[in-house]
PDB file of C-alpha atoms in Angstrom:
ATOM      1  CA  UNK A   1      33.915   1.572   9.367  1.00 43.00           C
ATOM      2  CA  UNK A   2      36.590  -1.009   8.196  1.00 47.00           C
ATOM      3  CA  UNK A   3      36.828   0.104   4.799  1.00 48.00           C
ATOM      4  CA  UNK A   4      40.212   1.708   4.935  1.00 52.00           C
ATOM      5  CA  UNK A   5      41.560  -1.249   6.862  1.00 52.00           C
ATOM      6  CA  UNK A   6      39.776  -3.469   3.813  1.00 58.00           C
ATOM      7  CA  UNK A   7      42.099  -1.792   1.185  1.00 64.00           C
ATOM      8  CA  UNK A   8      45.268  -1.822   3.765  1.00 64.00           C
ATOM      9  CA  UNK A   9      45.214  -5.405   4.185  1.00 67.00           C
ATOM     10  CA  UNK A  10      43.066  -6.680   0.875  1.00 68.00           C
ATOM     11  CA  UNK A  11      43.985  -4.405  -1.406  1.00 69.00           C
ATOM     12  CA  UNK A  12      40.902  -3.633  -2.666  1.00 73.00           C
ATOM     13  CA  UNK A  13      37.574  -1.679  -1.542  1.00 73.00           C
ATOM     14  CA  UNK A  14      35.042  -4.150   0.613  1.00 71.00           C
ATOM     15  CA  UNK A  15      32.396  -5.960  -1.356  1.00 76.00           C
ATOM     16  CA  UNK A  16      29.111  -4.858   0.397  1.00 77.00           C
ATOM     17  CA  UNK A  17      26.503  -4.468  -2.193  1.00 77.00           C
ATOM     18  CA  UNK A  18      25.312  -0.947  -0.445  1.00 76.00           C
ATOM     19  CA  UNK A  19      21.513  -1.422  -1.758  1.00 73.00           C
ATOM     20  CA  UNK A  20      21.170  -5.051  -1.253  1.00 76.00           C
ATOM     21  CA  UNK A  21      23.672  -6.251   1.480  1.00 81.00           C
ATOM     22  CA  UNK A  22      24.052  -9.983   2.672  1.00 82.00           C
ATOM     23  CA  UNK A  23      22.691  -8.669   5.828  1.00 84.00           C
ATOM     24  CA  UNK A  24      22.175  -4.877   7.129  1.00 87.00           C
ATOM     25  CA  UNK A  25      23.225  -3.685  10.691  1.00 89.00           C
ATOM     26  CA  UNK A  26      21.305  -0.846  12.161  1.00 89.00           C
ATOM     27  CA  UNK A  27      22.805   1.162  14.681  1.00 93.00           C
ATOM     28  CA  UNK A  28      20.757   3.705  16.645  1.00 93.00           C
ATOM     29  CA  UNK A  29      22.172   5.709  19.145  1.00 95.00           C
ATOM     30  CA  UNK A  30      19.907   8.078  21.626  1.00 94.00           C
ATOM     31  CA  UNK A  31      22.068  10.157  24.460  1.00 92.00           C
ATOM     32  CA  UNK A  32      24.159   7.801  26.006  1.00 93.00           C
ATOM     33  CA  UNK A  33      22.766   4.261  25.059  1.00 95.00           C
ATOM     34  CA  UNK A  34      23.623   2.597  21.583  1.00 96.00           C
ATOM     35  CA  UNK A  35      21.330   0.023  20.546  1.00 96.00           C
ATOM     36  CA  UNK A  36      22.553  -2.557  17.783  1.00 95.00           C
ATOM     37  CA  UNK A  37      19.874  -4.913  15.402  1.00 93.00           C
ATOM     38  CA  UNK A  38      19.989  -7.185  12.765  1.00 91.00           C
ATOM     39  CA  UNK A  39      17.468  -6.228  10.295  1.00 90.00           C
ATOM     40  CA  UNK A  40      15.351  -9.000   9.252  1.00 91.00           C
ATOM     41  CA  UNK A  41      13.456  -7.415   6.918  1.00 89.00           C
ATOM     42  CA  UNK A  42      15.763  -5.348   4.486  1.00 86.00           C
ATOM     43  CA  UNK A  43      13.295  -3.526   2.177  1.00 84.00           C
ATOM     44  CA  UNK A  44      10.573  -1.688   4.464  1.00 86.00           C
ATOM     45  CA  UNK A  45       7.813  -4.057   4.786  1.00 88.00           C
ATOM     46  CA  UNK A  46       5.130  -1.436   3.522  1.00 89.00           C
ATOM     47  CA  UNK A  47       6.924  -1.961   0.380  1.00 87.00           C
ATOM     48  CA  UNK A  48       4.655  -4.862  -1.078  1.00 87.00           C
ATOM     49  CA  UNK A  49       6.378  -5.060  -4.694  1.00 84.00           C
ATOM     50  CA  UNK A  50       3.500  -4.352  -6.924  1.00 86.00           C
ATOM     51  CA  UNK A  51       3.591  -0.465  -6.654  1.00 83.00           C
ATOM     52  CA  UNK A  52       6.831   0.867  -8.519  1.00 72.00           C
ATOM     53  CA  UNK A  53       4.872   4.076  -9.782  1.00 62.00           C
ATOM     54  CA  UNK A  54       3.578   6.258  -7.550  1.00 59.00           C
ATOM     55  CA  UNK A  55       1.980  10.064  -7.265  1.00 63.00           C
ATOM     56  CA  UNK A  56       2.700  12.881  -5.084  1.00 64.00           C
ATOM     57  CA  UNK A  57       2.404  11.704  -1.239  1.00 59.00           C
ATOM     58  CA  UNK A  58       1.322   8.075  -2.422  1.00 79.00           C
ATOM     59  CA  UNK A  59      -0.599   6.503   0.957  1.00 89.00           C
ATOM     60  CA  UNK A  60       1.969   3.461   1.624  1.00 92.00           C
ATOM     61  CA  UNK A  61      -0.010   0.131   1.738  1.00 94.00           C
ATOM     62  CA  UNK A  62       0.414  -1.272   5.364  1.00 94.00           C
ATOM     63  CA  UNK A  63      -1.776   2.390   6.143  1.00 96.00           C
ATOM     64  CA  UNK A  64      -3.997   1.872   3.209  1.00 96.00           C
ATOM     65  CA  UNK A  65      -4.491  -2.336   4.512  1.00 96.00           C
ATOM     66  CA  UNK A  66      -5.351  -0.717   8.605  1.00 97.00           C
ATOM     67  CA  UNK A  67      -7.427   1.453   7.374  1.00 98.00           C
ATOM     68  CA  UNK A  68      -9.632  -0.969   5.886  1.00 98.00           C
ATOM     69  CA  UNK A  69      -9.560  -3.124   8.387  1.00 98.00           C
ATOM     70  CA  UNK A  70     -10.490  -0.016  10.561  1.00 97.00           C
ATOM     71  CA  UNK A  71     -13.562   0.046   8.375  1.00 97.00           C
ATOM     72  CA  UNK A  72     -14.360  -3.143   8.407  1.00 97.00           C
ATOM     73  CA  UNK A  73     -13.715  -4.321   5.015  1.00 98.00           C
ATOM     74  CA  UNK A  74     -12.424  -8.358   5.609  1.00 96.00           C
ATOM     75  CA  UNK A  75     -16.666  -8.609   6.835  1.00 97.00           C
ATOM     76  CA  UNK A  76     -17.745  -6.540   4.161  1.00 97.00           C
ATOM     77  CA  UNK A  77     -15.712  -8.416   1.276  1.00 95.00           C
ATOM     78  CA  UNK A  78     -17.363 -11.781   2.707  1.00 94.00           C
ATOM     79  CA  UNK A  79     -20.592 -11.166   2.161  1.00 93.00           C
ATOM     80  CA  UNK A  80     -20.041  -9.854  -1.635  1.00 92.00           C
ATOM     81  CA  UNK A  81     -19.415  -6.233  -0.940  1.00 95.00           C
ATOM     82  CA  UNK A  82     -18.141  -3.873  -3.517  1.00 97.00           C
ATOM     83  CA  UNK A  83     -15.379  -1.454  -2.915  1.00 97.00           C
ATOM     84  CA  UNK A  84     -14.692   2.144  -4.636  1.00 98.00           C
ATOM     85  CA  UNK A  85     -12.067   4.945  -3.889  1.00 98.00           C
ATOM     86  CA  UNK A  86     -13.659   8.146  -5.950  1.00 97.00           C
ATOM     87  CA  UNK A  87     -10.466  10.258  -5.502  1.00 96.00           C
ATOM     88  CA  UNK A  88      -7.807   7.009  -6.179  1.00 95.00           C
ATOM     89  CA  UNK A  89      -4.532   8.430  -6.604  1.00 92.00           C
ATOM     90  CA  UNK A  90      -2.263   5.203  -7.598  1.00 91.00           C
ATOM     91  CA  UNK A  91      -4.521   3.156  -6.728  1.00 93.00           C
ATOM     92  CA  UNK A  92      -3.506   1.622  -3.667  1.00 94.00           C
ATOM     93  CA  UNK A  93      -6.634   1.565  -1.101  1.00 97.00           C
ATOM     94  CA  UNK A  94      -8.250  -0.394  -4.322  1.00 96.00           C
ATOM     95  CA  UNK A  95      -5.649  -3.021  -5.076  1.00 95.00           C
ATOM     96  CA  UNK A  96      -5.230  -3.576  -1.164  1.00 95.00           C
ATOM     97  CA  UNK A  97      -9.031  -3.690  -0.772  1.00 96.00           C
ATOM     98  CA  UNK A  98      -8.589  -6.460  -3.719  1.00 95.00           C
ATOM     99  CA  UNK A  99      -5.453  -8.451  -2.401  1.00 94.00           C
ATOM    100  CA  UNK A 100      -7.484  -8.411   0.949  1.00 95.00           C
ATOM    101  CA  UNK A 101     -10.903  -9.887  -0.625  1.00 94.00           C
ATOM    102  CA  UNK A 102      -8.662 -12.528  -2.600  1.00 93.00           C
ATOM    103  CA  UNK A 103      -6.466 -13.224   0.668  1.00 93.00           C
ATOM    104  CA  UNK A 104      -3.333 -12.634  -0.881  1.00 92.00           C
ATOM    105  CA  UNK A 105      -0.854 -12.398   1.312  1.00 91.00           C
ATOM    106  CA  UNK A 106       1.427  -9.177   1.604  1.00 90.00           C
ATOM    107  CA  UNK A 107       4.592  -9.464   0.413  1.00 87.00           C
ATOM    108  CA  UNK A 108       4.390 -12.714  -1.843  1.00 87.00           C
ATOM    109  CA  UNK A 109       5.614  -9.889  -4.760  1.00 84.00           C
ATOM    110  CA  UNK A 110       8.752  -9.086  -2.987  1.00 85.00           C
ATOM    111  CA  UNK A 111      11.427 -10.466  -4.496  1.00 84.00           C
ATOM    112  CA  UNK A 112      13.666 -11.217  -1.143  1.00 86.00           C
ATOM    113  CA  UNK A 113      13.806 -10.480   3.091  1.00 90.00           C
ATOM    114  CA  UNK A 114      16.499  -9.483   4.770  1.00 89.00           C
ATOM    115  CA  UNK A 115      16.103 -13.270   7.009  1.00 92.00           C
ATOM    116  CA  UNK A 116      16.740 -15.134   3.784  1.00 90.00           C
ATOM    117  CA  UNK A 117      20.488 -14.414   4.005  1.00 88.00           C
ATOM    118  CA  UNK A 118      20.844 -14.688   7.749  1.00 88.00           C
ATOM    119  CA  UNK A 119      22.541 -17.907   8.623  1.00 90.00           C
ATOM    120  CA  UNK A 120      19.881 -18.959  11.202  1.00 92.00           C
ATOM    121  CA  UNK A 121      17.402 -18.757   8.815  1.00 93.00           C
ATOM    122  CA  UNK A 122      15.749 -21.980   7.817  1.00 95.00           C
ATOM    123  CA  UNK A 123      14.631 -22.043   4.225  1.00 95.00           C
ATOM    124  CA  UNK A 124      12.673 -25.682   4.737  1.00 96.00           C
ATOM    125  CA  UNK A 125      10.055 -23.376   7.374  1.00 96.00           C
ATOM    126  CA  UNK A 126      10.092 -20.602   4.796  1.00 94.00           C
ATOM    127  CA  UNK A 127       8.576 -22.459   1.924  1.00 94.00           C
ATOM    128  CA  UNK A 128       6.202 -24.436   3.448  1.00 96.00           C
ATOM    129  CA  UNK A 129       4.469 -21.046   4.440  1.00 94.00           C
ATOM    130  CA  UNK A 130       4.909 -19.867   1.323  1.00 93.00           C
ATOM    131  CA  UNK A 131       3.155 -22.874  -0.360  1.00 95.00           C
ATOM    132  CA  UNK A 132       0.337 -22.240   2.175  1.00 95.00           C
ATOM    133  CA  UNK A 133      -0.584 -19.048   1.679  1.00 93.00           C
ATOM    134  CA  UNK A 134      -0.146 -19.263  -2.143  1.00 93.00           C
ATOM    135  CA  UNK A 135      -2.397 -22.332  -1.681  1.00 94.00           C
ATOM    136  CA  UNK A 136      -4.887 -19.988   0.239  1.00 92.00           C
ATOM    137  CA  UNK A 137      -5.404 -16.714  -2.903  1.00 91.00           C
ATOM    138  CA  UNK A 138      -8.513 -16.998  -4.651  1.00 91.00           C
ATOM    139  CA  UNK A 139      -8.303 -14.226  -7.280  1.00 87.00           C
ATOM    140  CA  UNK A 140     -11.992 -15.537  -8.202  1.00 86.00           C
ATOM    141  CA  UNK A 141     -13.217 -13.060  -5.029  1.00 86.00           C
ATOM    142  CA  UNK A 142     -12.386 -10.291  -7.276  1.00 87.00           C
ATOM    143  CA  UNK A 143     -15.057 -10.152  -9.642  1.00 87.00           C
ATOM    144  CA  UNK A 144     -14.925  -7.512 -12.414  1.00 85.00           C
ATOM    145  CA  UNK A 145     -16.294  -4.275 -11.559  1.00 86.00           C
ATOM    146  CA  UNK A 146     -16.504  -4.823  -8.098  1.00 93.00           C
ATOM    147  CA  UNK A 147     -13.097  -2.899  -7.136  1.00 96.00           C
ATOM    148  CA  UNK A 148     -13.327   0.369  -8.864  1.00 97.00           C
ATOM    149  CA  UNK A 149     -10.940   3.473  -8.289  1.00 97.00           C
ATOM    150  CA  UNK A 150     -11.404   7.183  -9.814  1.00 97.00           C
ATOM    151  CA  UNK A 151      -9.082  10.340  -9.804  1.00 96.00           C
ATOM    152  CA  UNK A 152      -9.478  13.234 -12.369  1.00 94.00           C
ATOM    153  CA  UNK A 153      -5.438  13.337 -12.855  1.00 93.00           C
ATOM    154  CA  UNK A 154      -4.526  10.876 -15.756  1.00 94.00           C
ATOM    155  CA  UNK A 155      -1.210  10.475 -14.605  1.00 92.00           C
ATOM    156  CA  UNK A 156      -2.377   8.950 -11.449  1.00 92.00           C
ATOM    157  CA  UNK A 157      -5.288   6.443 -13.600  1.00 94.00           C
ATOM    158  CA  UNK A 158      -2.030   5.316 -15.812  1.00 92.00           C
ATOM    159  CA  UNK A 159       0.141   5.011 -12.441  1.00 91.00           C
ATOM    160  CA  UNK A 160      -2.798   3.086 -10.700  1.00 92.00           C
ATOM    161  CA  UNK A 161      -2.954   0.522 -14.158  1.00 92.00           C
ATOM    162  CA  UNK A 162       0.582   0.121 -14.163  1.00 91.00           C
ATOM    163  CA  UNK A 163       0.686  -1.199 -10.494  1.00 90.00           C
ATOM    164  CA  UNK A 164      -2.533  -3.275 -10.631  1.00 90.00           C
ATOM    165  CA  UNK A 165      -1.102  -5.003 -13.357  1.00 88.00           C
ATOM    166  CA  UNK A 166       1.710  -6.098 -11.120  1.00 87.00           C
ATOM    167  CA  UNK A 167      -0.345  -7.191  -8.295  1.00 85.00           C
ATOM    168  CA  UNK A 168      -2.288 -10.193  -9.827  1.00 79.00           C
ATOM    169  CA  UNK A 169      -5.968  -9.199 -10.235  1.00 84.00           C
ATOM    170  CA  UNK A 170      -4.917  -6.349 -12.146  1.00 83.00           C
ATOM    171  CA  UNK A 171      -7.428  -7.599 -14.697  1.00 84.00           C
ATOM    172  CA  UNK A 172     -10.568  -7.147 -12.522  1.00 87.00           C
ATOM    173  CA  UNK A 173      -9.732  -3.801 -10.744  1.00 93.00           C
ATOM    174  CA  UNK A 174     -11.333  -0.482 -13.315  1.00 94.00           C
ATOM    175  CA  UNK A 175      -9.904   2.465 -13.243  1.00 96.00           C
ATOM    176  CA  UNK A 176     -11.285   5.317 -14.512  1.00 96.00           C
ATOM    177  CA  UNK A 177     -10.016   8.825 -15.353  1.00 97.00           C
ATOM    178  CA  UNK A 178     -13.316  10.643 -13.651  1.00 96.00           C
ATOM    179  CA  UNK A 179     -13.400  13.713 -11.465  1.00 95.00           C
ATOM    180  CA  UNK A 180     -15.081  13.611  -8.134  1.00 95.00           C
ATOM    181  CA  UNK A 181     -18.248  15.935  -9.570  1.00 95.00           C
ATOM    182  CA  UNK A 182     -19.104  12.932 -11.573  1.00 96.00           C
ATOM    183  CA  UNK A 183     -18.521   9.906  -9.447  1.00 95.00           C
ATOM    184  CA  UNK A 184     -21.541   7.574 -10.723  1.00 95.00           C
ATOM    185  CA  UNK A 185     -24.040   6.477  -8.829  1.00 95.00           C
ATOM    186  CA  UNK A 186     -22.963   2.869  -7.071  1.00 94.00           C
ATOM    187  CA  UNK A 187     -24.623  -0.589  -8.977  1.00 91.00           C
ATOM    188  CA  UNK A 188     -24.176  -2.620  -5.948  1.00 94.00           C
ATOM    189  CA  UNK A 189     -26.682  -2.317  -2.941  1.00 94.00           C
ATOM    190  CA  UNK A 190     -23.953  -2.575  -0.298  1.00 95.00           C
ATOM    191  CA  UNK A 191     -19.846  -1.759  -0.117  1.00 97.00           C
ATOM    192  CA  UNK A 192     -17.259   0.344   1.067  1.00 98.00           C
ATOM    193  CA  UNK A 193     -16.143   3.535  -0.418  1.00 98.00           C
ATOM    194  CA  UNK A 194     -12.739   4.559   1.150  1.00 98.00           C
ATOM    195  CA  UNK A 195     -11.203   7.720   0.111  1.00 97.00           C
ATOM    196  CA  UNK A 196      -8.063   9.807   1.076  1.00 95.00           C
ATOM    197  CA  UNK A 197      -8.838  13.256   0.194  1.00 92.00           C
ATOM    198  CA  UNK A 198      -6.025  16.259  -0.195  1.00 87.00           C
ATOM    199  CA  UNK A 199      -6.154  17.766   2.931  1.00 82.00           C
ATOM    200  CA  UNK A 200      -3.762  21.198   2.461  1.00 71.00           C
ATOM    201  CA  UNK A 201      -0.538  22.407   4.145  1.00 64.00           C
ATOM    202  CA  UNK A 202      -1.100  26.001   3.272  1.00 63.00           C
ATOM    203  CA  UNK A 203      -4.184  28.336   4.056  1.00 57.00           C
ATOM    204  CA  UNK A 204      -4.633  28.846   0.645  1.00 58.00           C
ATOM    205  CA  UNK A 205      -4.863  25.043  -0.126  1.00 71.00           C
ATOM    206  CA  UNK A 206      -7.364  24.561   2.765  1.00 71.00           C
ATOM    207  CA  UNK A 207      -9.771  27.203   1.236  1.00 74.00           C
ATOM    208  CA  UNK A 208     -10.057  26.096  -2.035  1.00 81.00           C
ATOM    209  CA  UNK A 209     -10.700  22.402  -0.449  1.00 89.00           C
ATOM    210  CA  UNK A 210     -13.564  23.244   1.115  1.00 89.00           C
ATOM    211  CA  UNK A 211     -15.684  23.260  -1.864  1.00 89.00           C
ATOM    212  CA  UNK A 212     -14.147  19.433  -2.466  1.00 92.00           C
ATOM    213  CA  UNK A 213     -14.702  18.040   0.969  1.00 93.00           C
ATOM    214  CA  UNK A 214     -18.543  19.413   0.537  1.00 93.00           C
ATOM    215  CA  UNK A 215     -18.757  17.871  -2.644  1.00 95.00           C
ATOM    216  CA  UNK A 216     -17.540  14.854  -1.546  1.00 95.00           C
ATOM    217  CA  UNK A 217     -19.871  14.297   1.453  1.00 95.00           C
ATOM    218  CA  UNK A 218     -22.672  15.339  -0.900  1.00 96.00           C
ATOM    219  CA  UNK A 219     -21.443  12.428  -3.291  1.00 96.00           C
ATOM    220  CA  UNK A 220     -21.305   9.926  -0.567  1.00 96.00           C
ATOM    221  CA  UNK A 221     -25.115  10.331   0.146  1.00 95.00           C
ATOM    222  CA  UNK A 222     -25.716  10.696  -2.928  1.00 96.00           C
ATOM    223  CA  UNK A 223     -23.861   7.941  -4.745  1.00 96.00           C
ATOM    224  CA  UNK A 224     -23.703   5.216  -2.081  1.00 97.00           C
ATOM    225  CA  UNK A 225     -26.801   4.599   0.466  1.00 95.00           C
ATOM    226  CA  UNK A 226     -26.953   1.826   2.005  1.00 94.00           C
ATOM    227  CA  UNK A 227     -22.737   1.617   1.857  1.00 97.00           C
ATOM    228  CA  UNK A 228     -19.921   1.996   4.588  1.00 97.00           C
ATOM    229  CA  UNK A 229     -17.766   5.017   3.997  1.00 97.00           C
ATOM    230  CA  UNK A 230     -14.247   6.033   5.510  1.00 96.00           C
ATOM    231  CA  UNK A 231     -12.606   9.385   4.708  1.00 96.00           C
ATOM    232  CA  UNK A 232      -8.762   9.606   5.994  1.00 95.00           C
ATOM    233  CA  UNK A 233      -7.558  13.139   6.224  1.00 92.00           C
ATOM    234  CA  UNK A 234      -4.867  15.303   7.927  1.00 88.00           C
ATOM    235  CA  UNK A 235      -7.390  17.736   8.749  1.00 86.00           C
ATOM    236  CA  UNK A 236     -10.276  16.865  10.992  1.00 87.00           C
ATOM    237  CA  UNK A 237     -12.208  20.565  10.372  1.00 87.00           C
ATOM    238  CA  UNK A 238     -12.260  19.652   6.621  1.00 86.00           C
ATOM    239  CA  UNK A 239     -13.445  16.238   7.385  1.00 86.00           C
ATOM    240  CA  UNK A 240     -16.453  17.359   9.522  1.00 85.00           C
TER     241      UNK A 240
END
């Protein structure tokens, strides 16, 4: 707003790093009422920090951490369970799944919040709650092979790798380049296999993914008795 007043009386342009401000304003105006907030978060908090490659439609991870909580998985990861995601994408319902079993905290990759620059902020608070929950990870939990993701799209295995290395227990999360036809047969007597299936915006699309939703209900019986499953999908009829 001020930006030609800026050069009138400065002489130069205003120094508001546009990506990475001191301190963003939002201002949101509906009809006739203007509402004005301080935005304590800058980057959206989805936005953990470990995922910088991503696929088509990439699930963000605040959806891909409710729904395994939806499903259960904190109880499940407790008692030793195993997680896969057969159709994995960039892997993030598997490294979630894995910063959840490890209780990592969300967010401890991000490199700043918008609070850290606002000047009633209080660093001293900040720290010691950062020393607690870095106290609290115990990468131990995640036990190689326990966390494994599959997709039959290479680009997506080498997009999943690239982000599990980033999120600190990259080393014990597999990823495999494996289409959903031959999904092996689970090692583990119990687990959770979470998936997030292509669901179709076009009638085309939605035929030829009927085939794939049938195969992949066969593959859950077939692959994983005795497990908790979750399928997330746009479109219930496909799900059923």
């Amino acid at each position: 707003i001020d930006r030609g007043l800026n050069r009138t009386s400065e002489g130069a342009r205003p120094s508001v790093d546009l990506g990475s401000p001191d301190l963003r304003i939002s201002l949101g105006l509906m009809r006739e009422r203007a509402t004005l907030s301080v935005d304590l978060s800058g980057e959206p908090l989805h936005r953990r920090g470990y995922r910088q490659t991503g696929v088509e439609a990439p699930l963000k991870e605040n959806l891909a951490a409710a729904l395994l909580l939806r499903c259960g998985w904190p109880a499940i990861a407790a008692t030793g369970g195993a997680f896969v995601d057969p159709m994995c994408g960039s892997g993030t319902l598997v490294i979630e799944a894995a910063l959840m079993a490890a209780d990592i905290a969300p967010g401890l990759l991000r490199r700043r919040f918008g609070f850290e620059r606002w000047l009633q902020h209080q660093p001293q608070v900040w720290e010691a709650l950062r020393t607690e929950v870095l106290a609290r990870r115990r990468p131990e939990a995640v036990s190689p092979g326990r966390f494994r993701g599959y997709d039959r799209d290479l680009g997506a295995i080498r997009a999943a790798l690239a982000n599990s290395g980033r999120c600190g227990v990259g080393d014990h999360i597999a990823f495999e380049r494996r289409d959903l036809a031959q999904c092996p047969k689970a090692a583990e007597p119990q687990g959770l296999v979470l998936v997030n299936p292509p669901y179709g915006v076009r009638l085309e699309e939605v035929a030829t993914l009927e085939a794939t939703y049938g195969l992949l209900g066969a593959k859950l019986m077939e692959c994983f008795p005795g497990w908790e499953a979750g399928v997330f999908t746009g479109n219930p009829p496909l799900g059923r």
